[in-house]
Short mmCIF file of C-alpha atoms and ligand atoms in Angstrom, two decimals:
data_model
loop_
_atom_site.label_atom_id
_atom_site.label_comp_id
_atom_site.label_asym_id
_atom_site.label_seq_id
_atom_site.Cartn_x
_atom_site.Cartn_y
_atom_site.Cartn_z
CA MET A 1 18.86 -61.19 24.59
CA SER A 2 21.51 -58.52 24.98
CA SER A 3 23.26 -57.24 21.90
CA TRP A 4 26.43 -58.98 23.11
CA ASP A 5 24.62 -62.33 23.26
CA LEU A 6 23.11 -61.76 19.85
CA LEU A 7 26.49 -60.98 18.41
CA GLN A 8 28.11 -63.99 20.04
CA GLU A 9 25.42 -66.29 18.74
CA GLU A 10 25.76 -65.01 15.18
CA LEU A 11 29.53 -64.86 15.06
CA ASN A 12 30.00 -68.28 16.60
CA LYS A 13 27.78 -69.97 14.03
CA PRO A 14 29.82 -72.18 11.74
CA SER A 15 30.09 -70.73 8.24
CA ILE A 16 29.49 -72.53 4.97
CA PHE A 17 32.02 -70.23 3.29
CA ARG A 18 35.65 -71.25 3.26
CA GLN A 19 36.65 -68.20 1.23
CA LYS A 20 33.75 -66.01 0.27
CA GLU A 21 35.91 -63.51 -1.67
CA SER A 22 36.51 -66.09 -4.34
CA LEU A 23 32.95 -65.54 -5.57
CA MET A 24 33.29 -61.76 -5.73
CA PRO A 25 33.62 -60.15 -9.15
CA GLU A 26 37.04 -58.59 -8.39
CA PHE A 27 38.59 -61.89 -7.40
CA LEU A 28 41.27 -63.10 -9.80
CA PRO A 29 41.19 -66.90 -9.94
CA ASP A 30 44.32 -68.82 -10.71
CA ARG A 31 42.75 -70.81 -13.51
CA LEU A 32 40.30 -69.79 -16.22
CA PRO A 33 38.71 -72.92 -17.62
CA HIS A 34 37.70 -72.56 -21.29
CA ARG A 35 39.80 -69.50 -21.92
CA GLU A 36 42.94 -71.44 -22.77
CA LYS A 37 42.60 -70.65 -26.48
CA GLN A 38 42.34 -66.91 -25.85
CA ILE A 39 45.36 -66.93 -23.54
CA ARG A 40 47.38 -68.73 -26.21
CA GLU A 41 46.28 -66.19 -28.82
CA LEU A 42 47.40 -63.35 -26.58
CA ALA A 43 50.74 -65.07 -26.03
CA VAL A 44 51.30 -65.34 -29.79
CA PHE A 45 50.42 -61.70 -30.36
CA PHE A 46 52.88 -60.51 -27.72
CA LYS A 47 55.63 -63.02 -28.31
CA HIS A 48 57.82 -60.41 -30.00
CA LEU A 49 58.19 -58.65 -26.66
CA ILE A 50 60.25 -61.62 -25.55
CA SER A 51 62.07 -62.47 -28.79
CA SER A 52 62.70 -59.03 -30.30
CA PRO A 53 61.33 -56.30 -28.07
CA GLY A 54 60.96 -52.78 -29.39
CA GLY A 55 60.54 -53.56 -33.08
CA PHE A 56 56.88 -52.62 -33.22
CA SER A 57 54.03 -51.64 -30.96
CA GLN A 58 51.44 -54.41 -30.80
CA LYS A 59 47.74 -53.66 -30.62
CA VAL A 60 45.14 -56.33 -29.94
CA LEU A 61 41.38 -56.11 -29.64
CA ILE A 62 39.35 -58.29 -27.27
CA VAL A 63 35.63 -58.45 -28.04
CA GLY A 64 32.97 -60.32 -26.11
CA ARG A 65 29.69 -59.90 -24.34
CA VAL A 66 29.23 -59.17 -20.67
CA GLY A 67 30.73 -61.66 -18.21
CA THR A 68 32.64 -63.69 -20.77
CA GLY A 69 35.94 -63.39 -18.92
CA LYS A 70 37.59 -60.58 -20.91
CA THR A 71 38.90 -58.65 -17.92
CA ALA A 72 39.96 -61.73 -15.96
CA THR A 73 41.74 -63.22 -18.98
CA ALA A 74 43.66 -60.03 -19.76
CA ARG A 75 44.74 -59.64 -16.15
CA ILE A 76 45.86 -63.22 -15.77
CA PHE A 77 47.65 -63.13 -19.10
CA GLY A 78 49.40 -59.92 -18.01
CA ARG A 79 50.39 -61.33 -14.66
CA ASP A 80 51.87 -64.50 -16.13
CA PHE A 81 53.50 -62.75 -19.08
CA VAL A 82 55.36 -60.45 -16.70
CA ARG A 83 56.46 -63.46 -14.70
CA PHE A 84 57.76 -65.24 -17.79
CA ALA A 85 59.60 -62.13 -18.96
CA LYS A 86 61.24 -61.76 -15.57
CA GLN A 87 62.68 -65.24 -15.92
CA LYS A 88 64.25 -64.05 -19.18
CA HIS A 89 65.57 -60.95 -17.38
CA LEU A 90 63.29 -58.65 -19.31
CA ASP A 91 61.51 -55.80 -17.60
CA ILE A 92 57.97 -55.89 -18.91
CA ARG A 93 55.11 -54.30 -17.04
CA TYR A 94 51.42 -55.04 -17.29
CA ILE A 95 49.10 -52.07 -16.78
CA HIS A 96 45.33 -52.42 -16.59
CA VAL A 97 43.32 -49.24 -16.95
CA ASN A 98 39.59 -49.23 -16.48
CA CYS A 99 38.22 -46.66 -18.90
CA TYR A 100 34.86 -46.61 -17.24
CA ARG A 101 36.59 -44.94 -14.32
CA ASN A 102 39.08 -43.04 -16.46
CA ARG A 103 37.11 -41.59 -19.32
CA THR A 104 39.33 -38.74 -20.41
CA LEU A 105 42.69 -38.83 -22.09
CA TYR A 106 44.15 -36.94 -19.15
CA ASN A 107 42.92 -39.50 -16.66
CA VAL A 108 44.06 -42.47 -18.72
CA VAL A 109 47.57 -41.05 -19.13
CA LEU A 110 47.71 -40.07 -15.47
CA GLU A 111 46.66 -43.58 -14.49
CA LEU A 112 49.32 -44.99 -16.79
CA ALA A 113 51.98 -42.81 -15.16
CA ARG A 114 50.74 -43.68 -11.70
CA GLN A 115 50.81 -47.44 -12.26
CA LEU A 116 54.22 -47.26 -13.92
CA GLU A 117 55.41 -45.12 -11.01
CA VAL A 118 56.76 -42.45 -13.32
CA PRO A 119 58.08 -39.60 -11.19
CA LEU A 120 56.08 -36.51 -12.16
CA PRO A 121 56.71 -32.94 -11.04
CA SER A 122 54.06 -31.61 -8.71
CA ARG A 123 53.23 -28.74 -11.04
CA GLY A 124 50.38 -29.64 -13.38
CA LEU A 125 51.58 -31.15 -16.64
CA SER A 126 49.64 -31.16 -19.87
CA VAL A 127 48.61 -34.51 -21.29
CA GLN A 128 51.33 -34.27 -23.93
CA GLU A 129 54.02 -33.50 -21.35
CA MET A 130 52.84 -36.29 -19.10
CA TYR A 131 52.81 -38.81 -21.94
CA LYS A 132 56.27 -37.70 -22.97
CA ALA A 133 57.43 -38.26 -19.40
CA VAL A 134 55.99 -41.78 -19.50
CA LEU A 135 57.76 -42.59 -22.77
CA SER A 136 61.12 -41.25 -21.59
CA TYR A 137 60.76 -43.04 -18.29
CA LEU A 138 60.33 -46.34 -20.17
CA ASP A 139 63.43 -45.50 -22.22
CA GLU A 140 65.55 -44.56 -19.23
CA THR A 141 64.59 -47.69 -17.30
CA ASN A 142 64.70 -49.93 -20.39
CA THR A 143 61.17 -51.13 -19.66
CA TYR A 144 58.37 -52.36 -21.92
CA ALA A 145 54.69 -52.33 -21.12
CA ILE A 146 51.46 -53.97 -22.15
CA VAL A 147 48.65 -51.53 -21.47
CA THR A 148 45.09 -52.80 -21.36
CA LEU A 149 42.39 -50.24 -21.94
CA ASP A 150 39.41 -52.07 -20.49
CA GLU A 151 35.86 -50.93 -21.34
CA PHE A 152 37.58 -48.95 -24.00
CA ASP A 153 34.28 -47.97 -25.66
CA TYR A 154 33.53 -45.56 -22.80
CA PHE A 155 36.81 -43.83 -23.37
CA ALA A 156 36.34 -43.70 -27.13
CA ARG A 157 32.84 -42.33 -26.84
CA ILE A 158 33.59 -39.72 -24.22
CA ALA A 159 37.18 -38.73 -24.94
CA GLY A 160 36.63 -38.85 -28.69
CA LYS A 161 38.48 -40.03 -31.76
CA GLU A 162 41.50 -37.75 -31.41
CA SER A 163 42.24 -39.11 -27.94
CA VAL A 164 42.13 -42.69 -29.18
CA TYR A 165 44.33 -41.67 -32.06
CA PHE A 166 46.78 -40.04 -29.67
CA LEU A 167 47.33 -43.36 -27.85
CA ALA A 168 46.91 -45.90 -30.63
CA ARG A 169 49.34 -44.13 -32.92
CA THR A 170 51.92 -43.22 -30.33
CA TYR A 171 54.87 -44.12 -32.52
CA ASP A 172 53.60 -42.96 -35.88
CA GLY A 173 56.10 -40.65 -37.37
CA TYR A 174 58.89 -41.97 -35.11
CA PRO A 175 60.21 -44.97 -37.06
CA ASP A 176 63.51 -44.94 -35.17
CA MET A 177 62.09 -44.95 -31.69
CA ILE A 178 62.11 -48.14 -29.65
CA LYS A 179 58.46 -49.18 -29.40
CA ARG A 180 57.93 -49.78 -25.71
CA LEU A 181 54.17 -49.41 -25.33
CA ASN A 182 51.78 -52.12 -26.49
CA PHE A 183 48.03 -52.13 -26.19
CA ILE A 184 45.10 -54.44 -25.53
CA PHE A 185 41.73 -52.84 -26.17
CA ILE A 186 38.73 -54.50 -24.54
CA THR A 187 35.17 -53.83 -25.57
CA ARG A 188 31.77 -55.51 -25.33
CA ASP A 189 30.56 -53.69 -28.34
CA PRO A 190 32.42 -54.25 -31.61
CA THR A 191 30.81 -51.20 -33.17
CA ALA A 192 33.12 -49.19 -30.90
CA LEU A 193 35.71 -49.89 -33.57
CA ALA A 194 34.05 -47.25 -35.68
CA LEU A 195 35.29 -44.77 -33.08
CA LEU A 196 38.86 -45.45 -34.12
CA ASP A 197 40.70 -43.94 -37.02
CA SER A 198 40.52 -46.17 -40.06
CA ALA A 199 44.16 -47.29 -40.04
CA THR A 200 43.93 -48.47 -36.44
CA GLU A 201 40.54 -50.04 -37.12
CA SER A 202 41.75 -52.15 -39.99
CA TYR A 203 44.85 -53.15 -38.03
CA LEU A 204 42.76 -54.22 -35.06
CA LEU A 205 40.34 -56.16 -37.23
CA ARG A 206 43.25 -58.45 -38.05
CA HIS A 207 44.16 -58.73 -34.36
CA ILE A 208 40.86 -59.65 -32.78
CA ILE A 209 40.35 -62.19 -30.03
CA ARG A 210 36.73 -63.19 -29.55
CA PHE A 211 35.12 -64.25 -26.30
CA ASP A 212 31.91 -66.17 -26.92
CA PRO A 213 29.20 -66.43 -24.27
CA TYR A 214 29.69 -69.57 -22.18
CA THR A 215 27.69 -72.76 -22.72
CA SER A 216 26.18 -74.60 -19.75
CA ASN A 217 28.94 -77.18 -19.79
CA GLU A 218 31.58 -74.48 -19.69
CA LEU A 219 29.79 -72.67 -16.89
CA TYR A 220 29.54 -75.93 -15.01
CA ASP A 221 33.34 -76.26 -15.02
CA ILE A 222 33.81 -72.63 -14.02
CA LEU A 223 31.28 -72.82 -11.20
CA SER A 224 32.62 -76.13 -9.87
CA TYR A 225 36.08 -74.70 -9.66
CA ARG A 226 34.99 -71.49 -7.97
CA ALA A 227 32.61 -73.34 -5.60
CA GLN A 228 35.46 -75.53 -4.50
CA LEU A 229 37.41 -72.44 -3.46
CA ALA A 230 34.43 -70.72 -1.86
CA PHE A 231 32.57 -73.39 0.12
CA TYR A 232 33.49 -76.14 2.54
CA GLU A 233 33.04 -79.65 1.29
CA GLY A 234 29.52 -80.99 1.28
CA VAL A 235 27.90 -77.54 1.26
CA ILE A 236 26.83 -77.62 -2.37
CA ASP A 237 25.77 -80.58 -4.41
CA ASP A 238 26.92 -81.18 -7.96
CA ASN A 239 23.34 -81.23 -9.22
CA ILE A 240 22.80 -77.76 -7.90
CA ILE A 241 25.86 -76.44 -9.67
CA ARG A 242 24.60 -78.11 -12.85
CA PHE A 243 21.23 -76.42 -12.37
CA ILE A 244 22.79 -72.94 -12.12
CA ALA A 245 25.00 -73.62 -15.12
CA GLU A 246 21.98 -74.61 -17.18
CA ALA A 247 19.99 -71.59 -16.08
CA CYS A 248 22.77 -69.29 -17.33
CA GLY A 249 24.23 -71.22 -20.29
CA ARG A 250 24.02 -69.76 -23.78
CA ASP A 251 22.79 -73.05 -25.27
CA ARG A 252 19.87 -73.05 -22.82
CA GLY A 253 18.72 -69.54 -23.64
CA GLY A 254 20.76 -67.84 -20.91
CA ASP A 255 23.29 -65.05 -21.42
CA GLY A 256 26.38 -67.21 -21.01
CA ASN A 257 27.55 -64.69 -18.44
CA ALA A 258 29.97 -66.12 -15.87
CA ARG A 259 29.62 -63.15 -13.56
CA GLN A 260 25.89 -63.73 -13.34
CA ALA A 261 26.34 -67.45 -12.67
CA LEU A 262 28.88 -66.71 -9.93
CA GLN A 263 26.57 -64.14 -8.42
CA VAL A 264 23.80 -66.73 -8.20
CA LEU A 265 26.18 -69.01 -6.37
CA LEU A 266 27.13 -66.26 -3.95
CA LEU A 267 23.56 -65.16 -3.27
CA ALA A 268 22.39 -68.75 -2.81
CA GLY A 269 25.20 -69.26 -0.31
CA GLU A 270 24.24 -66.10 1.53
CA ALA A 271 20.59 -67.15 1.65
CA ALA A 272 21.58 -70.52 3.12
CA GLU A 273 23.83 -68.89 5.68
CA LYS A 274 21.13 -66.46 6.72
CA GLU A 275 18.81 -69.36 7.46
CA GLY A 276 21.52 -71.19 9.37
CA SER A 277 21.45 -73.99 6.81
CA MET A 278 24.70 -75.90 6.33
CA THR A 279 23.83 -76.85 2.77
CA ILE A 280 22.62 -74.90 -0.25
CA THR A 281 19.23 -76.07 -1.45
CA MET A 282 17.34 -75.60 -4.71
CA GLU A 283 15.12 -73.11 -2.94
CA HIS A 284 18.14 -70.95 -2.14
CA VAL A 285 19.20 -71.11 -5.77
CA ARG A 286 15.73 -70.29 -7.05
CA LYS A 287 15.59 -67.28 -4.78
CA ALA A 288 19.04 -66.17 -5.97
CA LEU A 289 18.09 -66.61 -9.62
CA SER A 290 15.06 -64.39 -9.20
CA ILE A 291 17.21 -61.57 -7.81
CA VAL A 292 19.95 -61.81 -10.37
CA SER A 293 18.36 -60.30 -13.42
CA PRO A 294 20.82 -59.12 -16.07
CA ASP A 295 19.68 -55.55 -15.44
CA ILE A 296 20.60 -55.71 -11.80
CA ILE A 297 24.00 -57.10 -12.61
CA ARG A 298 24.71 -54.42 -15.14
CA PHE A 299 23.55 -51.85 -12.63
CA ALA A 300 25.76 -53.26 -9.87
CA ASP A 301 28.70 -53.08 -12.24
CA SER A 302 28.15 -49.62 -13.48
CA ILE A 303 27.62 -47.97 -10.11
CA LEU A 304 30.72 -49.52 -8.56
CA TYR A 305 33.00 -46.59 -9.36
CA LEU A 306 30.59 -43.70 -9.31
CA PRO A 307 31.77 -40.76 -7.21
CA LEU A 308 30.02 -40.44 -3.85
CA HIS A 309 27.78 -37.55 -4.84
CA GLU A 310 26.59 -39.24 -8.01
CA LEU A 311 25.65 -42.19 -5.80
CA ILE A 312 23.73 -39.97 -3.39
CA LEU A 313 21.93 -38.37 -6.29
CA LEU A 314 21.07 -41.78 -7.70
CA TRP A 315 19.83 -42.81 -4.29
CA ALA A 316 17.56 -39.76 -4.24
CA ILE A 317 16.15 -40.70 -7.64
CA VAL A 318 15.46 -44.30 -6.66
CA ARG A 319 13.86 -43.29 -3.35
CA LEU A 320 11.58 -40.81 -5.05
CA LEU A 321 10.60 -43.24 -7.78
CA ARG A 322 9.75 -45.82 -5.13
CA ARG A 323 7.84 -43.39 -2.95
CA THR A 324 5.79 -41.80 -5.71
CA ASP A 325 5.33 -44.96 -7.75
CA LYS A 326 5.39 -42.76 -10.87
CA PRO A 327 7.26 -43.54 -14.10
CA HIS A 328 9.45 -40.49 -13.71
CA VAL A 329 10.38 -37.80 -11.21
CA LYS A 330 11.16 -34.13 -11.65
CA MET A 331 14.65 -32.72 -11.41
CA GLY A 332 13.55 -30.19 -8.78
CA ASP A 333 12.17 -32.88 -6.49
CA VAL A 334 15.25 -35.00 -6.98
CA GLU A 335 17.43 -32.10 -5.94
CA LYS A 336 15.43 -31.55 -2.76
CA GLU A 337 15.66 -35.21 -1.87
CA TYR A 338 19.39 -35.13 -2.65
CA VAL A 339 19.96 -32.18 -0.32
CA MET A 340 18.03 -33.97 2.41
CA LEU A 341 20.12 -37.12 1.99
CA CYS A 342 23.33 -35.08 2.03
CA GLU A 343 22.30 -33.61 5.36
CA MET A 344 21.57 -37.04 6.70
CA LEU A 345 24.97 -38.26 5.54
CA ASN A 346 26.79 -35.17 6.78
CA GLU A 347 27.85 -34.21 3.29
CA THR A 348 27.85 -30.74 1.80
CA PRO A 349 25.38 -30.78 -1.10
CA ARG A 350 26.85 -29.79 -4.47
CA ARG A 351 25.46 -26.84 -6.36
CA HIS A 352 22.78 -26.96 -8.99
CA THR A 353 25.08 -26.82 -12.01
CA GLN A 354 27.22 -29.60 -10.58
CA VAL A 355 24.17 -31.71 -9.80
CA TYR A 356 22.99 -31.17 -13.33
CA GLU A 357 26.30 -32.43 -14.61
CA TYR A 358 25.92 -35.57 -12.47
CA ILE A 359 22.55 -36.17 -14.09
CA THR A 360 24.15 -35.85 -17.52
CA ASN A 361 26.83 -38.37 -16.51
CA LEU A 362 24.34 -40.87 -15.14
CA LYS A 363 22.40 -40.56 -18.35
CA ARG A 364 25.46 -40.97 -20.51
CA VAL A 365 26.35 -44.28 -18.88
CA ALA A 366 22.72 -45.38 -19.27
CA ILE A 367 21.96 -45.74 -15.56
CA ILE A 368 19.07 -43.30 -15.81
CA ASN A 369 16.95 -41.73 -18.50
CA ALA A 370 16.52 -37.99 -18.54
CA LYS A 371 14.50 -35.86 -20.88
CA VAL A 372 13.17 -32.35 -20.88
CA SER A 373 9.41 -32.22 -20.47
CA GLY A 374 7.44 -30.91 -23.41
CA LYS A 375 4.54 -28.53 -23.22
CA GLY A 376 1.86 -29.28 -20.69
CA HIS A 377 4.04 -28.94 -17.66
CA ARG A 378 4.29 -25.44 -16.41
CA GLY A 379 7.74 -24.38 -17.48
CA ARG A 380 10.19 -26.94 -18.71
CA THR A 381 11.72 -29.39 -16.36
CA THR A 382 13.94 -32.43 -16.65
CA LEU A 383 12.13 -35.69 -16.08
CA ILE A 384 14.16 -38.59 -14.78
CA SER A 385 13.30 -42.26 -14.99
CA ILE A 386 14.83 -45.69 -14.50
CA ASP A 387 13.27 -48.28 -16.76
CA TYR A 388 14.46 -51.48 -15.07
CA GLY A 389 14.37 -52.83 -11.60
CA PRO A 390 13.29 -53.97 -9.06
CA LEU A 391 13.96 -50.66 -7.38
CA ASP A 392 14.22 -52.06 -3.85
CA ALA A 393 17.15 -54.21 -4.95
CA LEU A 394 18.77 -51.20 -6.64
CA GLU A 395 18.28 -49.11 -3.53
CA ARG A 396 19.91 -51.74 -1.32
CA MET A 397 22.95 -51.81 -3.59
CA ILE A 398 23.30 -48.04 -3.60
CA GLU A 399 22.98 -47.86 0.17
CA ASP A 400 25.61 -50.56 0.65
CA LEU A 401 27.99 -48.79 -1.65
CA ILE A 402 27.49 -45.41 0.00
CA ARG A 403 28.08 -46.95 3.41
CA LYS A 404 31.26 -48.56 2.12
CA ARG A 405 32.46 -45.28 0.60
CA LYS A 406 31.78 -43.37 3.80
CA THR A 407 33.76 -45.82 5.93
CA GLU A 408 36.62 -45.74 3.45
CA VAL A 409 36.68 -41.98 3.70
CA ASN A 410 36.68 -42.14 7.47
CA MET A 411 39.44 -44.71 7.52
CA PHE A 412 41.73 -43.08 5.00
CA GLY A 413 40.65 -39.51 5.39
CA ALA A 414 40.62 -39.24 1.60
N1 ATP B 501 36.73 -69.04 -17.66
C1 ATP B 501 36.52 -68.57 -16.42
N2 ATP B 501 36.90 -69.27 -15.35
C2 ATP B 501 36.70 -68.82 -14.09
N3 ATP B 501 36.12 -67.66 -13.81
C3 ATP B 501 35.71 -66.91 -14.85
C4 ATP B 501 35.89 -67.32 -16.20
N4 ATP B 501 35.37 -66.37 -17.01
C5 ATP B 501 34.90 -65.42 -16.21
N5 ATP B 501 35.09 -65.73 -14.91
C6 ATP B 501 34.69 -64.93 -13.77
O1 ATP B 501 33.47 -64.32 -14.10
C7 ATP B 501 33.46 -62.95 -13.67
C8 ATP B 501 33.28 -62.05 -14.86
O2 ATP B 501 34.43 -62.12 -15.68
P1 ATP B 501 35.08 -60.82 -16.31
O3 ATP B 501 34.96 -59.70 -15.35
O4 ATP B 501 36.42 -61.16 -16.81
O5 ATP B 501 34.07 -60.59 -17.53
P2 ATP B 501 34.12 -59.48 -18.66
O6 ATP B 501 34.07 -60.19 -19.95
O7 ATP B 501 35.25 -58.56 -18.41
O8 ATP B 501 32.73 -58.76 -18.43
P3 ATP B 501 32.34 -57.22 -18.70
O9 ATP B 501 32.09 -57.07 -20.15
O10 ATP B 501 31.10 -57.05 -17.91
O11 ATP B 501 33.46 -56.37 -18.20
C9 ATP B 501 34.75 -62.74 -12.92
O12 ATP B 501 34.53 -62.96 -11.55
C10 ATP B 501 35.66 -63.82 -13.49
O13 ATP B 501 36.63 -64.19 -12.55
MG1 MG B 502 35.33 -56.58 -17.82
#
């Protein structure tokens, strides 16, 4: 068969997906079943922005384990709050900053300015100057904002206490200022609170919204709704949705993680499509469940925003670990592999010190382990390991992401 015929045959096959994106993690659904209580709580906490804006700067803490809908809930709340305010002729903006991607105070403030479209001079401003520009811009335009610092624990850990303090206590010492900035802090790990100053900590403890892991019944409702958007009718049976919900539900020993449950649904759908099946069977689901280990999901999440060269380096590590079948690989070998991959990808390899910094970053976000070898090895060398897997699945994800990055670069010339 010619490649043209092959392509025609594949592309003309009917699809089981009506709207595949609606199963992707970034997709923002219109409804969030079983998060009604949390949305109401948020509304109560921010009500003053409608009734008497400017009186104080609200700060709220969202705490919940992975995949419990924290990000989705904050975003949907923000979207609808802005809409409501608009009806009341109030200019309120919702800003969502991912602190995993923006780990320094400078980056967070820059992101804030960017999303608020604050005009900044092209000469480099200091953080303080930039923040001042943001605050005056809000004043001049008579605007209020709710700023969500998502995955806030990364920021707190890396940027440090003073940086958190800088943001959380924006208006301290300015009792007469109109309080235009309000914050939502999101974290999986409540011990991150210890990274705050004690006044902010005790304030936030009284303004907590908890997100519990989902039960199977809750996941069943979530999956049914999302499946309805994603698949054509008749593709997936109710019993199968129930099965996935029970495999992931907290009450059945699962993690209660909606992202994981949705991923199973997506992978099962993809497996069915690959086989040319017009329905999703239990076998497809079983296969999907075996791939979707919590480790893999966490991995997929944490590599999503890595810079290209950190990805290439990670790829080098995974390839070497697979090839040698050893528990760890040496820094020197990783670097050689990295240089080789860079050549293959037409990228200029970064220098040793930079590469070393990448390793430190990957270690800090717990994607890899790295330790300096003790005596016994000739000279000291850094040993790198990854203690979860399977590595072939990790490698596939990294490759996909690198390919995506490279095409983005080609398209946008960034
Ligand atoms: N109640 C819900 N209804 C519908 N979809 C949901 C619900 N809760 C979560 N989801 C979906 O599950 C996925 C994970 O949710 P989300 O990203 O909000 O979790 P999270 O708590 O922020 O997790 P993490 O701690 O990993 O950041 C998203 O695709 C989201 O749309
Ligand atoms: Mg999140």
